[in-house]
Tab-separated table of C-alpha atoms in Angstrom:
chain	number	residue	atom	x	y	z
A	770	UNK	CA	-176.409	36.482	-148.827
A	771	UNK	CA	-173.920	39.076	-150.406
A	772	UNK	CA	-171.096	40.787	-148.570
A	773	UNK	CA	-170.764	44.118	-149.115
A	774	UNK	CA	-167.379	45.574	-149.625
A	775	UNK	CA	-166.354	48.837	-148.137
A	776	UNK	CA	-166.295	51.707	-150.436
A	777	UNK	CA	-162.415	53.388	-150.790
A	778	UNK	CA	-162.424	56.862	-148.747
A	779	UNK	CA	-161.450	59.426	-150.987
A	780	UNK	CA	-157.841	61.075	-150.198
A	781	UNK	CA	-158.029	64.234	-148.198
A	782	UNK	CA	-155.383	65.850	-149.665
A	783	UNK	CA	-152.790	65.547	-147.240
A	784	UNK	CA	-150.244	62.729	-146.678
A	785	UNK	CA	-150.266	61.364	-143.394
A	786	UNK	CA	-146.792	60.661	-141.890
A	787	UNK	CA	-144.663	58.065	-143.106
A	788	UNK	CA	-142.863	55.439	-140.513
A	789	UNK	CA	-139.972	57.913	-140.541
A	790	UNK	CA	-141.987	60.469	-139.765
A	791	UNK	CA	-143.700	58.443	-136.999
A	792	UNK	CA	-140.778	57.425	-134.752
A	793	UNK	CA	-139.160	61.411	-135.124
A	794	UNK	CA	-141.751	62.878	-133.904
A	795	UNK	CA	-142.343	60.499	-131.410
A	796	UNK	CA	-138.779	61.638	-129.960
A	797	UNK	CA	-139.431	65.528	-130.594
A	798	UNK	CA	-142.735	65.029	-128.532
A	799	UNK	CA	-140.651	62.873	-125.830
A	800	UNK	CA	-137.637	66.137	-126.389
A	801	UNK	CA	-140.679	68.514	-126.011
A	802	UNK	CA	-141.619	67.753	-123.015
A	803	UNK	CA	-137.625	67.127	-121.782
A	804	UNK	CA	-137.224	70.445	-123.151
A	805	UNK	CA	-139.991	71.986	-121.226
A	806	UNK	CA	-138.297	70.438	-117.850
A	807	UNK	CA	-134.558	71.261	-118.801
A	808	UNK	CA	-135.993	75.020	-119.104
A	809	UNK	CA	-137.759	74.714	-115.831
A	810	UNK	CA	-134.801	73.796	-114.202
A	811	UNK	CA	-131.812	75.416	-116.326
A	812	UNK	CA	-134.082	78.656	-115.907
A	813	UNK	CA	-133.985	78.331	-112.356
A	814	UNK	CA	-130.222	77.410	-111.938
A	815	UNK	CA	-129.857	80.794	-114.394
A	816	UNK	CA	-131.991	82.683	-111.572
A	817	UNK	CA	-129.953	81.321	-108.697
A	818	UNK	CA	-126.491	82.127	-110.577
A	819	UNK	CA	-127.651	85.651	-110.957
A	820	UNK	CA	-128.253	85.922	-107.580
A	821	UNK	CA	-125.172	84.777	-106.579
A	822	UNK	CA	-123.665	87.457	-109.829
A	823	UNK	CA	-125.547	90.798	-108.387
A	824	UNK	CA	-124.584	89.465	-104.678
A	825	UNK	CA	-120.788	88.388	-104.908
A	826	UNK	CA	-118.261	89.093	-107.695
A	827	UNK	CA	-115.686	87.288	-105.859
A	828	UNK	CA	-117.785	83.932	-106.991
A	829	UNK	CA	-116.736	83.757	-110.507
A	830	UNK	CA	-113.075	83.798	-112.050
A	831	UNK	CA	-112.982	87.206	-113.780
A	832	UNK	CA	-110.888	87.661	-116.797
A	833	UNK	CA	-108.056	90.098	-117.514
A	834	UNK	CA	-108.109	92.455	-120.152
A	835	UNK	CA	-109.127	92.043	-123.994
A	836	UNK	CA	-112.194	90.379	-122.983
A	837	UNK	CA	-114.268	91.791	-126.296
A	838	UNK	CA	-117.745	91.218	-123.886
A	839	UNK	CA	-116.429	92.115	-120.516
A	840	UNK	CA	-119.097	93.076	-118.051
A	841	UNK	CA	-119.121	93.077	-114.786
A	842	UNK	CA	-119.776	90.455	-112.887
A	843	UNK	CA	-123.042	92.436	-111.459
A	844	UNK	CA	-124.469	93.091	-115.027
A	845	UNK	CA	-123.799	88.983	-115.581
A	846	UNK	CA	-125.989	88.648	-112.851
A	847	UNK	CA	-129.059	90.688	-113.706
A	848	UNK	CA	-128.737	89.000	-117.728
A	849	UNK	CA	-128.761	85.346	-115.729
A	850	UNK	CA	-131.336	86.624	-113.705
A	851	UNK	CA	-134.105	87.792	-116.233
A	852	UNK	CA	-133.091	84.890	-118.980
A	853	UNK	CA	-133.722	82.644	-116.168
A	854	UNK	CA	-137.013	84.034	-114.826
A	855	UNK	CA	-138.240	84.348	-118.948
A	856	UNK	CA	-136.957	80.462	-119.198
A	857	UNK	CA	-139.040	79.336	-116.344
A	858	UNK	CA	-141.839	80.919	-116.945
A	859	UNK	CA	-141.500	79.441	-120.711
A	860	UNK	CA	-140.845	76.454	-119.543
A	861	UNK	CA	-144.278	76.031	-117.451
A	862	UNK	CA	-145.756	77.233	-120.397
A	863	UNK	CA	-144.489	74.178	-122.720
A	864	UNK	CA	-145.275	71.817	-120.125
A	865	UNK	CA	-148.658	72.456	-119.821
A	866	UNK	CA	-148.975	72.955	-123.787
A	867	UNK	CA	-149.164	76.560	-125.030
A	868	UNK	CA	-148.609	76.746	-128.253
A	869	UNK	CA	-146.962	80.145	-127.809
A	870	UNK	CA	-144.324	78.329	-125.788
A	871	UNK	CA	-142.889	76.218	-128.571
A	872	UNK	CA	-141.572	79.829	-130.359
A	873	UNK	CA	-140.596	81.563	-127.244
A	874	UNK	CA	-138.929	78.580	-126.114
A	875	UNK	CA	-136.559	78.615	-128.854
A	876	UNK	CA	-135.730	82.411	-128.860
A	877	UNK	CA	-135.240	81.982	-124.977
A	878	UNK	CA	-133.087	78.673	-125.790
A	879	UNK	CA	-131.062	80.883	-128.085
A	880	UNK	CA	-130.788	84.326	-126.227
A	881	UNK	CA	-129.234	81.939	-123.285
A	882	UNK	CA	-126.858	79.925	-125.131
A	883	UNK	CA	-125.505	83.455	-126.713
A	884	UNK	CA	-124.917	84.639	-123.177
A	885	UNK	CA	-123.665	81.152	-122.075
A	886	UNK	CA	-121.131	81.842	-124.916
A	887	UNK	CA	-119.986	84.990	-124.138
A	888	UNK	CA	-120.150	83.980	-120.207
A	889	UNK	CA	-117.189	81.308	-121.080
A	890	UNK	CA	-114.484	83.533	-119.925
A	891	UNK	CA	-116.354	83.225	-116.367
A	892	UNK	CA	-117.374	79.555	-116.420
A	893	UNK	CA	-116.173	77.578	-118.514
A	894	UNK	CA	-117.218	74.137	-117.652
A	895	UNK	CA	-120.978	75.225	-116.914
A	896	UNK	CA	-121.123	77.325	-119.803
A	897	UNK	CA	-120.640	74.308	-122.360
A	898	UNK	CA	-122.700	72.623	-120.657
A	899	UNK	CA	-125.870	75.007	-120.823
A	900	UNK	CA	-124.995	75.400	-124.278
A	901	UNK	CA	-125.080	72.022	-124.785
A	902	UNK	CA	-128.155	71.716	-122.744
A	903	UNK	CA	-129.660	74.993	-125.147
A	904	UNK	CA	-128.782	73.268	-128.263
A	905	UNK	CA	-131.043	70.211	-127.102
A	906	UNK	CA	-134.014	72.299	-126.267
A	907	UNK	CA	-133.790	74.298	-130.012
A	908	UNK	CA	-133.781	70.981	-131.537
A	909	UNK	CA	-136.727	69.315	-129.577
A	910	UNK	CA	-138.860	72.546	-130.004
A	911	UNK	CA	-138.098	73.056	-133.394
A	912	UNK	CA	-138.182	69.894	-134.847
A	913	UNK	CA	-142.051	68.468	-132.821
A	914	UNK	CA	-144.446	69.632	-134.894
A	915	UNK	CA	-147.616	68.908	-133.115
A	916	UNK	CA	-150.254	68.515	-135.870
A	917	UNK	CA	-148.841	65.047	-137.058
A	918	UNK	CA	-149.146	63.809	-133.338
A	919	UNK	CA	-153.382	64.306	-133.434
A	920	UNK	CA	-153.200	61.644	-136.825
A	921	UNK	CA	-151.188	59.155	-134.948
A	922	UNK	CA	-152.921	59.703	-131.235
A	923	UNK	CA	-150.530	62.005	-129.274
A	924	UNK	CA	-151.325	64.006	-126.666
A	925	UNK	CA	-148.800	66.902	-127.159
């Protein structure tokens, strides 16, 4: 009675992920899915501060002179408005997995922290914090990278 030893697979060419690699991607998949609800919601705070923008200039402190982006308070409220409708919509899209989502999520992450930037003057206080909130969302999307997570069993 002999045992039979397995035979060696032969490499497939590709490396799979190291340990590293592992536990990163584990927390990009975990920021992917953050990201998709911090664009559900940011997206929808966006749409209800453009509301109150295009309704109200009284609502936001406007700055005096020298201002190199100075809009109106009106035209702030119509760029909130359709960044935040563009973010929710994105953001559905991440959560339930479009690979499309990943790319416009990070050009709709970085269109809105440019505005948030310029919108300082406005709101301060919010602003950083949407930035802050943007600069997540780039990272999560742009550092997942979804092929590794079908070698180790993921889902996303």
């Amino acid at each position: 009675m002999s045992q039979s030893t397995p035979s060696p697979q032969p490499p497939t060419g590709r490396p799979g992920p190291s340990r590293h690699d592992d536990g990163r991607n584990a927390w990009a998949a975990s920021g992917t899915i953050f990201a998709g609800i911090l664009l559900l919601v940011s997206g929808v705070l966006a749409v209800l501060e453009g509301i109150v923008g295009i309704a109200r200039d009284s609502v936001y402190i406007v700055t005096r002179g020298g201002y190199a982006y100075n809009f109106n308070v009106t035209a702030w409220g119509w760029i909130h408005l359709v960044l935040g409708v563009i973010a929710v919509l994105i953001g559905a899209g991440l959560l339930r997995g479009a690979g499309w989502a990943r790319y416009a999520g990070i050009g709709i992450a970085s269109l809105s922290m440019i505005a948030n930037f310029m919108f300082l003057p406005y709101q301060p206080v919010w602003s950083l914090i949407m930035i802050g909130i943007d600069t997540f969302v780039i990272w999560s999307l742009a550092t997942y990278h979804p092929r590794h997570s079908h070698q180790s069993g993921g889902t996303l």
